[in-house]
Short mmCIF file of C-alpha atoms and ligand atoms in Angstrom, two decimals:
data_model
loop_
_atom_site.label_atom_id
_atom_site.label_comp_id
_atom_site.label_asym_id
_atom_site.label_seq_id
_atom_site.Cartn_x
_atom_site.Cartn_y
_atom_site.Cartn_z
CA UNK A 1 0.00 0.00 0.00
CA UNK A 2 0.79 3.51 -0.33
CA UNK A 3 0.36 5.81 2.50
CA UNK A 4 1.05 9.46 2.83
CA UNK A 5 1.04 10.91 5.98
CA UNK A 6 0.26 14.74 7.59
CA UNK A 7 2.20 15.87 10.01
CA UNK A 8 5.51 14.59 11.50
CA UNK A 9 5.15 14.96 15.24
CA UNK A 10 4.72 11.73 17.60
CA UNK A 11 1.55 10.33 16.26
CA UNK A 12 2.38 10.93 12.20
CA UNK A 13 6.31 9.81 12.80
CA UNK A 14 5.74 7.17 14.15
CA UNK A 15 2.35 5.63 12.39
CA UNK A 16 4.64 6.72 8.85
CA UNK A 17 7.51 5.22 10.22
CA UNK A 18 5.96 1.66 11.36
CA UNK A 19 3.67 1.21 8.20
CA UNK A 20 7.01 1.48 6.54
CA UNK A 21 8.69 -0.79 8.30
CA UNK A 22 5.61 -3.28 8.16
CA UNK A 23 6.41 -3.47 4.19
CA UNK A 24 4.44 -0.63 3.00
CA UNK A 25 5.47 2.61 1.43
CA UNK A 26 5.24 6.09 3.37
CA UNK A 27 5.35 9.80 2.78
CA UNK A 28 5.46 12.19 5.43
CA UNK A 29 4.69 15.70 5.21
CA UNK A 30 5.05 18.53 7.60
CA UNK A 31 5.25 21.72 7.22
CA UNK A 32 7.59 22.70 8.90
CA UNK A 33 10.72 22.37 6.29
CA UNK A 34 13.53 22.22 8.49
CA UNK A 35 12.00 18.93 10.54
CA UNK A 36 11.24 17.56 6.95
CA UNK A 37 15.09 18.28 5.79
CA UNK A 38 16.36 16.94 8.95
CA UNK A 39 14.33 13.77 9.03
CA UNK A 40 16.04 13.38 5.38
CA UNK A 41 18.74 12.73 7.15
CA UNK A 42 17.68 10.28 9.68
CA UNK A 43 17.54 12.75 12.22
CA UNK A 44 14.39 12.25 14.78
CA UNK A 45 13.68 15.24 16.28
CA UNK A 46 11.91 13.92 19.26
CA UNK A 47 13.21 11.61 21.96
CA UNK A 48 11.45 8.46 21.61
CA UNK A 49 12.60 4.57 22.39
CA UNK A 50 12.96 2.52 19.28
CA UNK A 51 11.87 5.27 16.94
CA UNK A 52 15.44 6.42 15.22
CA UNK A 53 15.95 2.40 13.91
CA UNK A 54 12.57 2.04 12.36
CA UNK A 55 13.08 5.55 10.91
CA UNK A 56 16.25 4.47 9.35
CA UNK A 57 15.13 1.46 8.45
CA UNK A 58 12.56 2.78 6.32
CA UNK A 59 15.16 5.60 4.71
CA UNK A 60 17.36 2.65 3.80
CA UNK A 61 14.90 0.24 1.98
CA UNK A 62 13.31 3.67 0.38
CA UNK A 63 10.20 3.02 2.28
CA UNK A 64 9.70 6.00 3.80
CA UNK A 65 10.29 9.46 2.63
CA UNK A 66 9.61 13.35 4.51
CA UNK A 67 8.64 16.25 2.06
CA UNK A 68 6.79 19.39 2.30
CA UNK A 69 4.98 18.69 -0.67
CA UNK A 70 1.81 17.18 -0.20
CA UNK A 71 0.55 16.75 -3.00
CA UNK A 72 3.65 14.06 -4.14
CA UNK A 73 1.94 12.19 -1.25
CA UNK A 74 -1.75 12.49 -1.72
CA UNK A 75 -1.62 11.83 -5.65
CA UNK A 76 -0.57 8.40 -5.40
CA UNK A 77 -1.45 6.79 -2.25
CA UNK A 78 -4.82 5.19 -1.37
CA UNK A 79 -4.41 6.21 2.32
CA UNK A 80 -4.12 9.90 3.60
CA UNK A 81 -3.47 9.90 7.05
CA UNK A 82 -4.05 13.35 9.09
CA UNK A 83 -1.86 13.37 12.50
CA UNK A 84 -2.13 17.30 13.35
CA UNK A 85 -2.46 18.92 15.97
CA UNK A 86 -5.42 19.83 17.81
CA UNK A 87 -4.64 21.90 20.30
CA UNK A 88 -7.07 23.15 23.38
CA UNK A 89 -8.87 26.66 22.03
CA UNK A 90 -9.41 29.39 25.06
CA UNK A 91 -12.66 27.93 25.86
CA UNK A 92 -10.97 24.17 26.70
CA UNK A 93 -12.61 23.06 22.92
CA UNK A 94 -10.38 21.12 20.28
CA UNK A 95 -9.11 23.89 17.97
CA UNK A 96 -9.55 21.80 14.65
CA UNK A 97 -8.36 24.46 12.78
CA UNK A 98 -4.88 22.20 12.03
CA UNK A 99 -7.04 19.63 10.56
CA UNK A 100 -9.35 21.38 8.66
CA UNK A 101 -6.52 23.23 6.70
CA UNK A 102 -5.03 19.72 6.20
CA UNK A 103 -8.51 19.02 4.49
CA UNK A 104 -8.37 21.33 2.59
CA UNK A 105 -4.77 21.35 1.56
CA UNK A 106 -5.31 16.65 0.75
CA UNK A 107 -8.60 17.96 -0.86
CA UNK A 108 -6.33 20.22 -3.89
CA UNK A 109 -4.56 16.65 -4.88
CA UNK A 110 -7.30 13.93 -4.72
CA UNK A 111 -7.63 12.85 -8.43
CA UNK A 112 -8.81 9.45 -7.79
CA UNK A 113 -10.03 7.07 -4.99
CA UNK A 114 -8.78 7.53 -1.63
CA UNK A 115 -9.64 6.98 2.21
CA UNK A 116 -8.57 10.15 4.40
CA UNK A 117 -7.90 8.77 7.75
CA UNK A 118 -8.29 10.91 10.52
CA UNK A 119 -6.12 9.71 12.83
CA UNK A 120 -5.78 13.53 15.46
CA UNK A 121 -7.86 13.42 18.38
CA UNK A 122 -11.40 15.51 17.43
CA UNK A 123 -14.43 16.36 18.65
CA UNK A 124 -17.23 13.66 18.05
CA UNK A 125 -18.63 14.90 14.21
CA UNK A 126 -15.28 16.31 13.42
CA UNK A 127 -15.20 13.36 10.48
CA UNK A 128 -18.19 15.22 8.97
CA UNK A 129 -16.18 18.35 8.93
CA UNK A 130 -13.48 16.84 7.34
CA UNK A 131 -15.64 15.16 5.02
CA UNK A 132 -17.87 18.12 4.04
CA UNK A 133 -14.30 19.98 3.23
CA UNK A 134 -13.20 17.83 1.05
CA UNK A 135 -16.32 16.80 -0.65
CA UNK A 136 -17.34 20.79 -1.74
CA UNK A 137 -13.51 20.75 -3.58
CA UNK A 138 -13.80 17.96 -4.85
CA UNK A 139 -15.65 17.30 -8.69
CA UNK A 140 -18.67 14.55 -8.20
CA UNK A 141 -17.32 11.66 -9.99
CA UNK A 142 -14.00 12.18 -7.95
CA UNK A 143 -14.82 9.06 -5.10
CA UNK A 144 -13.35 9.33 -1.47
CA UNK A 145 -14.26 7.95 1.66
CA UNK A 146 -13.47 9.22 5.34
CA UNK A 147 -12.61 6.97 8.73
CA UNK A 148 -11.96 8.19 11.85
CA UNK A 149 -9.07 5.96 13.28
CA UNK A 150 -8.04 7.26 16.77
CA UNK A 151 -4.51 6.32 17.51
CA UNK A 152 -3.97 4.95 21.69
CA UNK A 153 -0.02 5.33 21.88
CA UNK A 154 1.49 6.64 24.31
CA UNK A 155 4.87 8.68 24.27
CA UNK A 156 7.78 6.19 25.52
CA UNK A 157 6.73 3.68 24.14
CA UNK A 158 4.83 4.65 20.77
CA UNK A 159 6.75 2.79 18.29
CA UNK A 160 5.94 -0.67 20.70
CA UNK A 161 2.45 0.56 20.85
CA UNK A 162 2.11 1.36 17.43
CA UNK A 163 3.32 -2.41 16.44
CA UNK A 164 1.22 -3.96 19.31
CA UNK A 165 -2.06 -2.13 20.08
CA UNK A 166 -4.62 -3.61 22.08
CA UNK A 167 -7.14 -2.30 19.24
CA UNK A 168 -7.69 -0.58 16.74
CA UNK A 169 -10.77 1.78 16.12
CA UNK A 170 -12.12 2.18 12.25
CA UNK A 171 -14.91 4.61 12.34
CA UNK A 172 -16.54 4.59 8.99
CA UNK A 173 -19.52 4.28 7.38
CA UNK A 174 -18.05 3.15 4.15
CA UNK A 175 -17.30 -1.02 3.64
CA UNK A 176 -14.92 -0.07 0.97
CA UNK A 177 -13.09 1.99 3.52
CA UNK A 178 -13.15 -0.83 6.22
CA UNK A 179 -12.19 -3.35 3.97
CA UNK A 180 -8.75 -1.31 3.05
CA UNK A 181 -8.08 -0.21 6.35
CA UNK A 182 -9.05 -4.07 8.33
CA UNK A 183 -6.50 -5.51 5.77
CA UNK A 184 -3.57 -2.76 6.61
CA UNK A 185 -3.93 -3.46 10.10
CA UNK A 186 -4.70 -7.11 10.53
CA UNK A 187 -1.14 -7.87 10.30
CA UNK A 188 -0.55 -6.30 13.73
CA UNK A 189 -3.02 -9.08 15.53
CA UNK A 190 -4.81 -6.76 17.31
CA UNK A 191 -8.44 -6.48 18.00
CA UNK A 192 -10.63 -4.38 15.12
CA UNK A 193 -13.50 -2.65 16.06
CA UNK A 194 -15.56 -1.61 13.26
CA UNK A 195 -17.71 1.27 13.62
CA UNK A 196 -18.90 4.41 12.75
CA UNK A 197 -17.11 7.62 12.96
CA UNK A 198 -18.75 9.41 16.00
CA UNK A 199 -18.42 6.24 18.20
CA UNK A 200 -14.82 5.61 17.01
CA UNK A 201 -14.07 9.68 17.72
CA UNK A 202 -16.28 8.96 20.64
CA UNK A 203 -14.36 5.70 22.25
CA UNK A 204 -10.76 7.98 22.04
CA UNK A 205 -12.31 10.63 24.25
CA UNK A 206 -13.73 8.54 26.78
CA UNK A 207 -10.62 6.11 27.02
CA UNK A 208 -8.35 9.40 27.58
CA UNK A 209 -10.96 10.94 30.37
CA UNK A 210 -11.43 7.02 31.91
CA UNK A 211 -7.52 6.99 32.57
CA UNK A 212 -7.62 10.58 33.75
CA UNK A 213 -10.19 10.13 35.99
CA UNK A 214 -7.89 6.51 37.08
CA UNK A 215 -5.06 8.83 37.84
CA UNK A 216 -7.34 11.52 39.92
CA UNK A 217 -9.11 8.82 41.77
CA UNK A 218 -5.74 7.19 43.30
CA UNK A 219 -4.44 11.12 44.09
CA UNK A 220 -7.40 11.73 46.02
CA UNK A 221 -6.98 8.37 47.71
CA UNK A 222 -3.33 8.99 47.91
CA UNK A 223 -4.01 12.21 49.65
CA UNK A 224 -6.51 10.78 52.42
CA UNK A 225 -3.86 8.02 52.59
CA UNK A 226 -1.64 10.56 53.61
CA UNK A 227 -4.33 11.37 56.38
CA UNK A 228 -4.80 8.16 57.87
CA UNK A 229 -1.68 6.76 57.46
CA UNK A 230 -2.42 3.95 55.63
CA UNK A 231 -0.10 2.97 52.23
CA UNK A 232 -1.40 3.71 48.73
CA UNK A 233 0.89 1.51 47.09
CA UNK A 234 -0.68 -1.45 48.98
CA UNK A 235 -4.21 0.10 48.49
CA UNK A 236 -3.69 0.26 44.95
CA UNK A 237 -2.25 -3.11 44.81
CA UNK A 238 -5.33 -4.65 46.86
CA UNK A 239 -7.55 -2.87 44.32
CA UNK A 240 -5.91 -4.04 41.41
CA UNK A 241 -6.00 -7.83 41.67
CA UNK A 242 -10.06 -6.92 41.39
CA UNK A 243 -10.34 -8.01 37.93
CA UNK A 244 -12.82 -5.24 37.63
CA UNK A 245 -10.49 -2.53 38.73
CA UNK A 246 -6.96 -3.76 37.27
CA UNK A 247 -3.54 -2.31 38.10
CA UNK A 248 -3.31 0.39 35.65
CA UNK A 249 -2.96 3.98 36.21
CA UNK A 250 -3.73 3.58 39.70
CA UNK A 251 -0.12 4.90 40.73
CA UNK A 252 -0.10 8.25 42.72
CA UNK A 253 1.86 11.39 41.73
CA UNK A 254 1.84 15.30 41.15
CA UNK A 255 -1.07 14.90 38.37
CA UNK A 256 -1.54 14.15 34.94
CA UNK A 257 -0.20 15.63 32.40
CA UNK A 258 1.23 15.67 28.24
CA UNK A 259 -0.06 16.93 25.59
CA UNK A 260 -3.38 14.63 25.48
CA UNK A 261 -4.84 14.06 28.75
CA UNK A 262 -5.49 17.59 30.10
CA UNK A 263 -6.45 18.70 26.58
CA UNK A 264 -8.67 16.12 25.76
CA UNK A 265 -10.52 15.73 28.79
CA UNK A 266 -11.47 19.68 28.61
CA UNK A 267 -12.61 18.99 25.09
CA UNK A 268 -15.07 16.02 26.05
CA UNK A 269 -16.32 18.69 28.96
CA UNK A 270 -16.57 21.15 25.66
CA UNK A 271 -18.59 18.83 23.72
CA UNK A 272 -20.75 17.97 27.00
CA UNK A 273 -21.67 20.98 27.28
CA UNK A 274 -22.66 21.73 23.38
CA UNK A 275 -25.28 18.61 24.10
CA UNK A 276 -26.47 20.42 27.26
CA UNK A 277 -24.72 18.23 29.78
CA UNK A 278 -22.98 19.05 32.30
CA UNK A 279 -19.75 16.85 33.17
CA UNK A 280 -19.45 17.61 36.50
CA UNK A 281 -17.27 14.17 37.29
CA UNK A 282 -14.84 15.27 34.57
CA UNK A 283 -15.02 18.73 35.93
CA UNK A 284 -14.14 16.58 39.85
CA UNK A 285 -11.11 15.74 37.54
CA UNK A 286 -9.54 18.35 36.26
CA UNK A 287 -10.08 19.71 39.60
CA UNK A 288 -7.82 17.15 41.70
CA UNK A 289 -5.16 17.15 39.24
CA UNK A 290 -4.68 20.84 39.39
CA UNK A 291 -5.04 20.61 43.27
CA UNK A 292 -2.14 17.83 43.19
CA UNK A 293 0.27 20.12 41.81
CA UNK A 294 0.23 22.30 45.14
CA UNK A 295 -0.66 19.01 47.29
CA UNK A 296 3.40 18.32 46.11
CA UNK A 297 4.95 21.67 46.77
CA UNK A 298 3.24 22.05 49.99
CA UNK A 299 4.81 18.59 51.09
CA UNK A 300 7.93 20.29 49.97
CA UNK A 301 7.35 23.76 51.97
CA UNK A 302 6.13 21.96 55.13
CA UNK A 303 9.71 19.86 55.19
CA UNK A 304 11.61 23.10 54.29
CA UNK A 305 10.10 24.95 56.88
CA UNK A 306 8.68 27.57 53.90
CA UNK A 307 9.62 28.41 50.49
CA UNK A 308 11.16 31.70 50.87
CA UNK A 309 14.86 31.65 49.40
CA UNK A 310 14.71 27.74 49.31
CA UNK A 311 16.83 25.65 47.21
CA UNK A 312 15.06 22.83 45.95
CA UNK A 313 16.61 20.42 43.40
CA UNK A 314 14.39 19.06 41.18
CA UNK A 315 14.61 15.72 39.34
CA UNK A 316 12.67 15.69 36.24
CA UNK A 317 11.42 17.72 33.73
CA UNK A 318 9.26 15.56 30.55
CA UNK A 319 5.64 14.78 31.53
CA UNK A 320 7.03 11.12 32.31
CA UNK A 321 10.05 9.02 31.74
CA UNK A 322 11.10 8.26 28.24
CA UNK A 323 10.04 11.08 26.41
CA UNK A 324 11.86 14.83 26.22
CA UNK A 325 8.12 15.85 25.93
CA UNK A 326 6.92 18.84 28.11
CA UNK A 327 3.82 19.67 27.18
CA UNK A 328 1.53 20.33 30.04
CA UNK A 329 4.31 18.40 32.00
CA UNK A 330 2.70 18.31 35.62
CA UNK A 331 6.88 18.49 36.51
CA UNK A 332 6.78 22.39 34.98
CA UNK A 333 3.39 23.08 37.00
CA UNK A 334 4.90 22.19 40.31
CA UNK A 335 7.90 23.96 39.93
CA UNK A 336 5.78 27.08 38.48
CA UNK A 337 4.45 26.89 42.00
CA UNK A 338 7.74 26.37 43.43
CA UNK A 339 8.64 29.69 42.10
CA UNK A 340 5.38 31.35 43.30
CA UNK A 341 6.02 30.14 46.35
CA UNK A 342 9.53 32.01 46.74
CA UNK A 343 11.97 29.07 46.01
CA UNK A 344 14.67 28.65 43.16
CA UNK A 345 14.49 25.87 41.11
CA UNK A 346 17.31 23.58 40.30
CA UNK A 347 16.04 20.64 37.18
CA UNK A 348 18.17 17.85 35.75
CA UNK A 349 16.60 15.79 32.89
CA UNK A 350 17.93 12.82 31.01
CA UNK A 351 15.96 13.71 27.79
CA UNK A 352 14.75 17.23 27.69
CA UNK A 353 17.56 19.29 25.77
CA UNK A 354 19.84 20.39 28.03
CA UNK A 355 20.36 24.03 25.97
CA UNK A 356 16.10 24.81 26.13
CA UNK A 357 15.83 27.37 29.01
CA UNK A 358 12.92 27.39 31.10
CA UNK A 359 11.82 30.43 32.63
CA UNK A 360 13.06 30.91 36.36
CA UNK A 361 14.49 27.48 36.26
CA UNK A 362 18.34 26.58 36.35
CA UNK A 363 19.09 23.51 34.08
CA UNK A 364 21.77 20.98 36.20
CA UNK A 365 23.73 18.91 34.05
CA UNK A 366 23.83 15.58 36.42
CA UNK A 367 21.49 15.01 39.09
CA UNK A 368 23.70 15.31 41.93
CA UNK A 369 24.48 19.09 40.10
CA UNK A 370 20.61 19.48 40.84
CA UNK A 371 21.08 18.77 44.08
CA UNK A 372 24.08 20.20 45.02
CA UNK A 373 23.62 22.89 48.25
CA UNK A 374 20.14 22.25 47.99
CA UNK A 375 17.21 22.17 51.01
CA UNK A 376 15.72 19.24 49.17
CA UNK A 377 15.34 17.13 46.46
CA UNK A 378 12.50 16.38 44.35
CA UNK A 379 11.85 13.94 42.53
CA UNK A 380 9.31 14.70 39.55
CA UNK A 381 9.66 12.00 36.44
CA UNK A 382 10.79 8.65 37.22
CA UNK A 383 13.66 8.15 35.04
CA UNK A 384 14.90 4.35 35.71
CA UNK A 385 18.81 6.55 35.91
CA UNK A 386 17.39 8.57 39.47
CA UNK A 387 16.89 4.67 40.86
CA UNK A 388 20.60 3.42 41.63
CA UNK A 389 21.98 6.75 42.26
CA UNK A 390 24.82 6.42 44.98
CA UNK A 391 22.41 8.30 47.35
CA UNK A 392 25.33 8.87 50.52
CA UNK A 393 26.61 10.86 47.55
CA UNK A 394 23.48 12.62 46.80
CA UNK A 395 22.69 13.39 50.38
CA UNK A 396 26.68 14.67 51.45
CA UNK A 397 26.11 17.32 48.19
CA UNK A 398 22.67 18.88 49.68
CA UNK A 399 22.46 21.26 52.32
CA UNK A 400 19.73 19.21 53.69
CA UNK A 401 18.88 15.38 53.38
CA UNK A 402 15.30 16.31 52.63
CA UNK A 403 13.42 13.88 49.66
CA UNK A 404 9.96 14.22 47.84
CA UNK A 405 9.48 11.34 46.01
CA UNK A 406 6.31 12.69 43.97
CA UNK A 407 6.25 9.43 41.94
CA UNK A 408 6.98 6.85 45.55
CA UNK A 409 9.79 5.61 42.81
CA UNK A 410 12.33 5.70 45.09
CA UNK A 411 13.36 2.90 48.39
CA UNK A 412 12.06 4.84 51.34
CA UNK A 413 14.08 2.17 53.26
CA UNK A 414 17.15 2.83 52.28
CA UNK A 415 17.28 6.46 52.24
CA UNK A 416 15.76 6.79 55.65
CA UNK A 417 18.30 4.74 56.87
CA UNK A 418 20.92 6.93 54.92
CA UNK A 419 19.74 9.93 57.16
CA UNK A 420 17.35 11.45 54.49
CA UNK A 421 13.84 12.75 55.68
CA UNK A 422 11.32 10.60 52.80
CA UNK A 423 8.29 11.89 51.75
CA UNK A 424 6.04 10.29 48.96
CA UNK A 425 2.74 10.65 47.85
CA UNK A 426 0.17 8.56 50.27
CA UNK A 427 2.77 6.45 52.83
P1 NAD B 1 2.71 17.16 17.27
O1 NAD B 1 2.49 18.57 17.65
O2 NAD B 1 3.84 16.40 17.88
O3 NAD B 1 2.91 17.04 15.68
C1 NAD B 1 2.05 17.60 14.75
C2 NAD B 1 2.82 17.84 13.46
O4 NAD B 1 1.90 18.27 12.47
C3 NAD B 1 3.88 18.94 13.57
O5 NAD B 1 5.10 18.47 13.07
C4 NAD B 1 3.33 20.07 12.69
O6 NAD B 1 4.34 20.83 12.06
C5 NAD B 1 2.52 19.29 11.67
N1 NAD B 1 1.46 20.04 10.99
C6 NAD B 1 0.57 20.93 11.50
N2 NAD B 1 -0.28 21.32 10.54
C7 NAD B 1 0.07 20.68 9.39
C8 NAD B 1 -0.43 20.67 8.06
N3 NAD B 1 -1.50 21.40 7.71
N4 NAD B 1 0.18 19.91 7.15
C9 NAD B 1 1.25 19.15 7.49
N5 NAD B 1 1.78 19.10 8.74
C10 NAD B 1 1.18 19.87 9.68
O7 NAD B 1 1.33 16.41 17.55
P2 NAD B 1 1.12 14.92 18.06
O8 NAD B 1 1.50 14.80 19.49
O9 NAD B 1 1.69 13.98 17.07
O10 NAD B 1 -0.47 14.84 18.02
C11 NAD B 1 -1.20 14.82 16.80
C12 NAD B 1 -2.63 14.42 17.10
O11 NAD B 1 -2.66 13.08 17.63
C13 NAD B 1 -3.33 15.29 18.15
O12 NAD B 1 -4.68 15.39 17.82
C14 NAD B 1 -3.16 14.48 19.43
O13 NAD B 1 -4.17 14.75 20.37
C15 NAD B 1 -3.29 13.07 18.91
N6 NAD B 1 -2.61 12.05 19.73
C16 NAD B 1 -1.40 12.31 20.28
C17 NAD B 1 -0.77 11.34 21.03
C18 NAD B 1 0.56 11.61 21.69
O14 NAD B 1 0.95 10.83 22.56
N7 NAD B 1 1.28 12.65 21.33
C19 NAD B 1 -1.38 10.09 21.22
C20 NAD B 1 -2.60 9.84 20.60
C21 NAD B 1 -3.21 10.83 19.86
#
């Protein structure tokens, strides 16, 4: 098959990238030409496991190419795949403006049959949109048919996601459509769930809110836990061997974040609200998650004895481990409150490029640099590197042996009995 793909960012990379390396040939298009030009040369702008060998992979066997011309793509593939953005608008909607410009800019090349694959996160009836778009530029005898195909990776681990999905939504309401798109991904083994667009557009909000509202649930737990004194991690673990429940995204922390979860659960509140109801729950959310960020720096003031002129090294930056993405990193919220609060701000990260400054914040090379003089460490993304630390090192370089472990990643054991002061999220 021939696919082209819009937009090169960590959905459209990667989804290029694998159908390449799964035998078919790809075009990518951005528009941005300097990621194009770089990408030419098998350089992946984005920090993501796996991603740079099936990239060159595909460069090699002249699977997969990157141009800024889109309409090399769209005039001889049978797939057109849109990964844009859709960014939140100032009311919390999906701005589809991204996509609907990428409609109209596939809609200038279709000559003969193709299926446009909408593959960005939209509002439910945002396949319409697309569809109506293309359809008014479109001559009558030119045939096309539209699919909404949500795409469930997650950053870290996209390309592993990508290959092994635990389903795949086709929204459609053409059988033509289906047919092409079942047979391009039954190879991956996964589950196929045929349906039509709004419930496919549908199924990719709710998922994203369900695991939100996961994440919420244990932080409010985590936080009562913190109360009582009992032990989240066991709570969680008692509550997860429930069949019913499961293990997932029941792990405490300082809050969701990345460039879906906030975004799209204000966009399902958006779309609530344009049918007249009012999701309070998801609303409850939102709430707790925002509230998290200061339940963390107040753990952080209390042990400090107050912000003022504080210290604090912070370990962490990306949204979670494996990824140099910051988007709506819950990391850059707590430390924005850090700063509020008074304190300076000390970050080390593993991923996220060491020359990008952050405003306020002072970029460590190492994290015992973060931590160096500091009145406590903080521990914000759990990077598997921030595990086997030599910690008697890490605690003779702080001015204080003070820990917040805001992702309970690190052995509470062990650096008690090292002298530290631990403090984790709900034990
Ligand atoms: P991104 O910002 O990383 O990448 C988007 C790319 O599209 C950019 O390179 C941009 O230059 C390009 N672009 C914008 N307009 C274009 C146009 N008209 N023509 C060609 N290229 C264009 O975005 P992303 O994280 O890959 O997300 C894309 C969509 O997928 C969003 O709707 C997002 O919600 C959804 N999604 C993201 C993830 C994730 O983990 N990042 C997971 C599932 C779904």
């Amino acid at each position: 098959m021939r696919i082209t793909v819009v937009g090169t960012g960590y959905v459209g990379l990667v989804t290029g990238a694998c159908f390449a390396d799964l035998g078919h040939e790809a075009i990518c298009v951005d528009v941005v030409a300097e990621k194009v030009e770089k990408l030419r040369g098998g350089q992946i702008p984005i920090h993501e496991p796996g991603l740079d060998e099936v990239v060159l992979r595909g460069l090699e066997a002249g699977r997969l190419k990157f141009t800024t011309d889109l309409g090399e793509g769209v005039r001889t593939s049978q797939f057109v795949f849109i990964c844009v953005p859709t960014p939140p608008a100032e009311d919390g909607s999906a701005d589809l403006s991204h996509v609907q410009q990428a409609a109209v800019d596939i809609a200038k090349h279709v000559g003969d049959y193709k299926v446009i694959v909408n593959k960005s996160t939209v509002p439910i009836g945002s396949s319409n949109v697309v569809e109506r778009i293309v359809r008014e530029r479109l001559p009558a005898q030119i045939e096309f048919d539209i699919a909404s195909n949500p795409e469930f990776l997650r950053e870290g681990s996209a390309v592993f996601d990508f290959m092994h999905p635990d389903r795949v939504v086709i929204g459609t309401h053409s059988e033509r459509a289906a047919g092409m798109l079942t047979d391009l991904y039954r190879p991956l083994g996964a589950p196929l769930i045929v349906t039509d667009p709004a419930t496919a557009e549908m199924i990719k909000y709710a998922s994203n809110a369900f695991l939100a509202t996961k994440i919420s649930f244990v932080n409010a737990i985590a936080n009562i836990c913190d109360g009582v004194g009992a032990d989240v991690k066991e709570v969680a673990l008692g509550m997860g061997y429930d069949a019913r429940i499961g293990f997932e995204f029941l792990k405490p922390g300082p809050g969701f974040g990345g460039s879906c979860l906030p975004k799209d659960c204000r966009a399902l509140i958006s779309v609530a609200d344009g049918h007249g109801y009012d999701f309070g729950l998801l609303r409850g959310v939102l709430a707790v998650n925002d509230e998290q960020h200061r339940v963390i720096t107040g753990k952080v003031e209390r042990l400090v004895g107050g912000l003022a002129g504080r210290t604090i090294g912070v370990w962490g930056l990306a949204f979670k481990p494996n990824t140099d993405d910051v988007r709506d990193s819950p990391a850059l919220a707590v430390i924005h409150d850090l700063l509020a609060r008074g304190a300076k701000v000390r970050a080390y990260d593993p991923a996220v490029d060491p020359g990008r400054t952050f405003e306020g914040i002072e970029r460590a090379p190492g994290a015992v640099d973060a931590v160096d003089g500091a009145d406590a460490l903080l521990l914000l993304t759990e990077w598997n590197e921030f595990r086997w630390l030599d910690f008697a090192r890490v605690r003779d370089a702080m001015a204080r042996p003070i820990v917040v472990d805001a992702r309970n990643f690190l052995d509470p054991h062990l650096l008690r009995q090292l002298g530290f002061t631990y403090e984790g999220v709900g034990r």
